[in-house]
Short mmCIF file of C-alpha atoms in Angstrom, two decimals:
data_model
loop_
_atom_site.label_atom_id
_atom_site.label_comp_id
_atom_site.label_asym_id
_atom_site.label_seq_id
_atom_site.Cartn_x
_atom_site.Cartn_y
_atom_site.Cartn_z
CA UNK A 18 1.17 37.77 99.41
CA UNK A 19 3.15 41.22 100.53
CA UNK A 20 1.20 44.13 101.22
CA UNK A 21 -1.67 43.35 99.18
CA UNK A 22 -4.89 41.25 98.65
CA UNK A 23 -4.54 39.49 95.83
CA UNK A 24 -7.47 39.49 93.14
CA UNK A 25 -7.67 35.89 91.99
CA UNK A 26 -9.94 33.76 90.02
CA UNK A 27 -10.98 30.05 90.60
CA UNK A 28 -12.81 27.65 89.07
CA UNK A 29 -15.49 24.97 90.71
CA UNK A 30 -15.51 21.94 88.19
CA UNK A 31 -15.42 18.13 89.13
CA UNK A 32 -12.57 17.06 87.45
CA UNK A 33 -9.48 16.98 89.44
CA UNK A 34 -6.98 15.29 87.46
CA UNK A 35 -4.89 17.11 84.99
CA UNK A 36 -5.60 14.79 81.75
CA UNK A 37 -2.50 13.34 80.26
CA UNK A 38 -1.75 14.39 76.72
CA UNK A 39 0.96 14.41 74.27
CA UNK A 40 3.76 17.13 73.79
CA UNK A 41 2.43 20.73 73.31
CA UNK A 42 4.63 23.37 71.56
CA UNK A 43 5.70 26.86 72.43
CA UNK A 44 2.44 29.29 73.00
CA UNK A 45 1.89 32.77 71.59
CA UNK A 46 3.65 35.39 74.44
CA UNK A 47 0.71 36.78 76.29
CA UNK A 48 2.09 40.87 77.65
CA UNK A 49 -1.28 42.32 78.59
CA UNK A 50 -1.86 43.10 82.47
CA UNK A 51 -4.51 40.66 83.07
CA UNK A 52 -4.30 38.32 79.84
CA UNK A 53 -4.40 34.66 80.34
CA UNK A 54 -3.37 31.68 77.97
CA UNK A 55 -5.03 27.91 78.72
CA UNK A 56 -3.55 24.28 78.02
CA UNK A 57 -4.16 21.04 79.01
CA UNK A 58 -5.97 22.22 81.94
CA UNK A 59 -3.42 24.33 83.17
CA UNK A 60 -4.13 28.58 82.71
CA UNK A 61 -1.28 31.01 83.24
CA UNK A 62 -2.44 34.35 84.13
CA UNK A 63 -0.30 37.67 83.74
CA UNK A 64 -2.29 38.98 86.82
CA UNK A 65 0.04 42.31 86.83
CA UNK A 66 -2.54 43.87 89.62
CA UNK A 67 0.34 46.47 90.95
CA UNK A 68 1.34 47.76 87.36
CA UNK A 69 0.37 51.22 88.57
CA UNK A 70 2.76 51.34 91.38
CA UNK A 71 6.21 51.19 88.93
CA UNK A 72 7.13 51.42 85.37
CA UNK A 73 7.94 48.24 83.25
CA UNK A 74 6.23 45.18 81.26
CA UNK A 75 6.17 41.83 81.46
CA UNK A 76 5.13 38.70 79.58
CA UNK A 77 4.65 35.32 79.97
CA UNK A 78 3.90 32.35 78.10
CA UNK A 79 3.40 28.41 77.86
CA UNK A 80 6.50 26.79 76.48
CA UNK A 81 5.78 23.32 76.30
CA UNK A 82 2.88 20.30 77.75
CA UNK A 83 4.40 16.73 77.85
CA UNK A 84 1.94 14.92 79.45
CA UNK A 85 0.98 16.55 82.90
CA UNK A 86 3.85 18.36 83.06
CA UNK A 87 3.74 22.26 82.11
CA UNK A 88 6.80 24.09 80.94
CA UNK A 89 6.36 28.18 80.75
CA UNK A 90 8.35 31.38 81.57
CA UNK A 91 7.59 34.94 82.23
CA UNK A 92 9.91 37.87 81.52
CA UNK A 93 9.71 41.58 83.09
CA UNK A 94 11.50 44.56 83.93
CA UNK A 95 9.87 46.90 86.57
CA UNK A 96 11.35 49.76 88.45
CA UNK A 97 9.60 52.10 91.17
CA UNK A 98 8.28 51.83 94.51
CA UNK A 99 10.69 48.73 95.25
CA UNK A 100 8.23 47.56 97.98
CA UNK A 101 5.75 46.81 96.06
CA UNK A 102 4.17 44.21 94.06
CA UNK A 103 3.81 44.77 90.11
CA UNK A 104 2.78 41.31 89.46
CA UNK A 105 1.60 37.62 90.63
CA UNK A 106 1.94 35.73 87.14
CA UNK A 107 0.88 32.10 87.94
CA UNK A 108 -0.73 29.24 86.68
CA UNK A 109 -3.89 27.53 88.32
CA UNK A 110 -5.43 24.41 87.52
CA UNK A 111 -9.21 23.12 88.11
CA UNK A 112 -9.95 22.33 91.31
CA UNK A 113 -13.47 21.64 93.87
CA UNK A 114 -13.63 23.75 96.46
CA UNK A 115 -14.04 21.59 99.45
CA UNK A 116 -13.47 21.62 103.14
CA UNK A 117 -9.33 20.60 104.06
CA UNK A 118 -10.78 17.45 105.62
CA UNK A 119 -11.67 16.24 102.40
CA UNK A 120 -8.69 16.65 100.75
CA UNK A 121 -6.06 13.35 101.02
CA UNK A 122 -3.55 15.16 99.23
CA UNK A 123 -1.95 17.40 97.06
CA UNK A 124 1.13 16.15 95.33
CA UNK A 125 3.28 18.81 93.00
CA UNK A 126 6.77 18.93 91.68
CA UNK A 127 8.11 22.18 90.40
CA UNK A 128 11.32 22.66 88.80
CA UNK A 129 12.51 26.44 88.22
CA UNK A 130 15.08 28.91 87.66
CA UNK A 131 15.22 32.54 88.21
CA UNK A 132 18.21 34.87 86.17
CA UNK A 133 18.08 39.07 85.79
CA UNK A 134 19.71 41.79 87.56
CA UNK A 135 18.87 43.28 90.95
CA UNK A 136 16.09 41.27 91.24
CA UNK A 137 13.41 41.92 94.19
CA UNK A 138 10.77 38.97 93.92
CA UNK A 139 9.75 35.57 94.93
CA UNK A 140 8.81 32.15 93.90
CA UNK A 141 5.94 30.83 95.52
CA UNK A 142 2.61 28.99 95.87
CA UNK A 143 -0.34 31.30 97.06
CA UNK A 144 -3.61 29.76 98.15
CA UNK A 145 -6.84 31.13 100.12
CA UNK A 146 -8.99 29.32 102.55
CA UNK A 147 -12.41 30.60 103.72
CA UNK A 148 -15.41 29.32 105.77
CA UNK A 149 -17.44 28.37 103.01
CA UNK A 150 -16.60 28.05 98.94
CA UNK A 151 -17.59 31.79 98.17
CA UNK A 152 -17.34 33.10 101.60
CA UNK A 153 -14.52 36.29 102.03
CA UNK A 154 -10.92 34.83 102.46
CA UNK A 155 -10.10 34.35 105.87
CA UNK A 156 -6.70 32.79 105.46
CA UNK A 157 -3.51 33.03 102.99
CA UNK A 158 -0.96 30.31 102.94
CA UNK A 159 2.01 30.62 100.75
CA UNK A 160 4.96 28.57 100.13
CA UNK A 161 7.98 30.43 99.13
CA UNK A 162 10.65 28.34 97.35
CA UNK A 163 12.73 31.12 96.16
CA UNK A 164 13.76 35.09 97.67
CA UNK A 165 15.37 37.71 96.05
CA UNK A 166 16.58 41.00 97.03
CA UNK A 167 15.63 40.97 100.86
CA UNK A 168 12.07 41.11 100.17
CA UNK A 169 9.42 39.60 103.08
CA UNK A 170 6.29 38.14 103.55
CA UNK A 171 3.46 39.97 105.89
CA UNK A 172 4.98 39.67 109.54
CA UNK A 173 3.08 40.99 112.73
CA UNK A 174 6.41 40.73 114.36
CA UNK A 175 8.53 43.62 112.14
CA UNK A 176 11.04 43.36 109.41
CA UNK A 177 12.99 41.38 108.89
CA UNK A 178 10.44 39.01 110.95
CA UNK A 179 11.07 36.72 113.19
CA UNK A 180 10.12 33.31 112.63
CA UNK A 181 7.40 32.10 114.78
CA UNK A 182 7.99 28.34 114.36
CA UNK A 183 10.63 26.23 111.91
CA UNK A 184 9.04 23.45 110.63
CA UNK A 185 10.65 20.67 108.26
CA UNK A 186 7.87 19.52 106.14
CA UNK A 187 8.14 16.81 103.46
CA UNK A 188 12.05 16.93 103.70
CA UNK A 189 12.49 20.94 103.20
CA UNK A 190 13.33 23.46 106.08
CA UNK A 191 11.24 26.39 106.59
CA UNK A 192 10.63 29.47 108.78
CA UNK A 193 7.12 29.96 109.18
CA UNK A 194 6.10 33.75 109.23
CA UNK A 195 2.92 34.93 110.30
CA UNK A 196 0.86 37.94 109.22
CA UNK A 197 -2.13 40.02 108.52
CA UNK A 198 -3.32 41.50 105.52
CA UNK A 199 -6.57 43.42 106.90
CA UNK A 200 -9.05 40.28 108.20
CA UNK A 201 -6.79 37.91 106.22
CA UNK A 202 -4.21 35.83 108.59
CA UNK A 203 -1.47 34.50 106.59
CA UNK A 204 1.10 32.09 106.79
CA UNK A 205 4.28 32.12 104.83
CA UNK A 206 6.17 29.01 104.83
CA UNK A 207 9.71 30.02 103.39
CA UNK A 208 12.34 27.55 102.86
CA UNK A 209 15.59 28.49 104.32
CA UNK A 210 17.44 27.82 101.11
CA UNK A 211 16.25 28.10 97.86
CA UNK A 212 14.61 25.23 96.26
CA UNK A 213 14.77 24.99 92.65
CA UNK A 214 13.27 21.23 92.49
CA UNK A 215 10.61 21.16 94.99
CA UNK A 216 8.76 18.07 95.41
CA UNK A 217 5.65 17.66 98.09
CA UNK A 218 2.26 17.57 99.22
CA UNK A 219 0.69 20.79 99.95
CA UNK A 220 -2.08 19.28 102.49
CA UNK A 221 1.03 18.61 104.55
CA UNK A 222 1.08 22.47 105.02
CA UNK A 223 -2.36 22.49 105.65
CA UNK A 224 -2.15 19.30 108.36
CA UNK A 225 0.55 21.33 110.58
CA UNK A 226 -1.02 24.33 110.46
CA UNK A 227 -4.36 22.49 112.14
CA UNK A 228 -2.04 20.62 114.38
CA UNK A 229 0.00 23.56 115.80
CA UNK A 230 -1.98 26.97 114.50
CA UNK A 231 -5.67 26.17 115.50
CA UNK A 232 -6.59 26.04 111.59
CA UNK A 233 -9.73 24.34 110.93
CA UNK A 234 -10.28 21.58 108.94
CA UNK A 235 -13.58 22.83 108.16
CA UNK A 236 -11.84 25.87 106.29
CA UNK A 237 -12.71 25.50 102.28
CA UNK A 238 -9.71 25.49 99.94
CA UNK A 239 -10.73 28.41 97.25
CA UNK A 240 -7.82 29.03 95.28
CA UNK A 241 -4.43 27.58 94.59
CA UNK A 242 -2.05 29.01 92.37
CA UNK A 243 1.67 28.73 92.39
CA UNK A 244 4.05 31.91 90.19
CA UNK A 245 6.27 34.79 91.01
CA UNK A 246 5.49 37.70 93.24
CA UNK A 247 7.28 40.42 91.25
CA UNK A 248 8.90 44.08 92.94
CA UNK A 249 11.57 45.30 90.83
CA UNK A 250 14.71 44.41 88.52
CA UNK A 251 15.60 44.16 85.12
CA UNK A 252 15.94 41.74 82.23
CA UNK A 253 14.37 39.13 84.73
CA UNK A 254 13.35 35.65 83.58
CA UNK A 255 11.77 32.59 85.47
CA UNK A 256 11.65 29.99 83.88
CA UNK A 257 9.64 26.38 84.78
CA UNK A 258 11.01 23.73 83.40
CA UNK A 259 8.40 20.75 84.94
CA UNK A 260 5.34 21.83 87.20
CA UNK A 261 2.74 19.26 87.87
CA UNK A 262 -0.16 19.17 90.63
CA UNK A 263 -2.96 16.70 91.57
CA UNK A 264 -5.72 17.26 94.03
CA UNK A 265 -7.24 14.60 95.58
#
């Protein structure tokens, strides 16, 4: 997260795996500020929480669902306040809030592309943790797969930020940026090169922080999302051709 504390929704349900199914066709486009659309256990949230900081519009839609693989897209044009986030349109799936120690793996894949003019945006997983299932957020852990327009994560050591570490996790090299958003500690793993076909285990990022940055295994995973933080640009389209995730 950048320059904001994201308002999120999480679902406490016992089912962890997304059911398989047949191919579902393209769904209707949604263009409201806080609209959502669901299919096959996935929900896409428009989440245009920063729209008042600029001028523009954004729409998103489900393109297809094949088994557990979701295809979705969002189109947008935003101007004004280039350092302010306009939206975090994202996909979320059911999970039970548990301590990190109780997760064995969270395998995920994500194939995506971006087009547009003068883009300032990212493509990132965004997760929040707290000391109990419904406690105040204490940590935010992000995994940035793509960065456009020179935007940066929150940083405690200025901008452009200086990485506090350069880990390789699951075969992908990252710069780790540490920052704060109020009382929330923010760890952002920023891929050193744009990673449009990602395959990894999100638990590996938490284990790295536990081993190297004193993140407690007793912290509860409260929210798990994947999407694009949008600042400014025109004629933009972020297309996901395949997204999967399973919480174990």
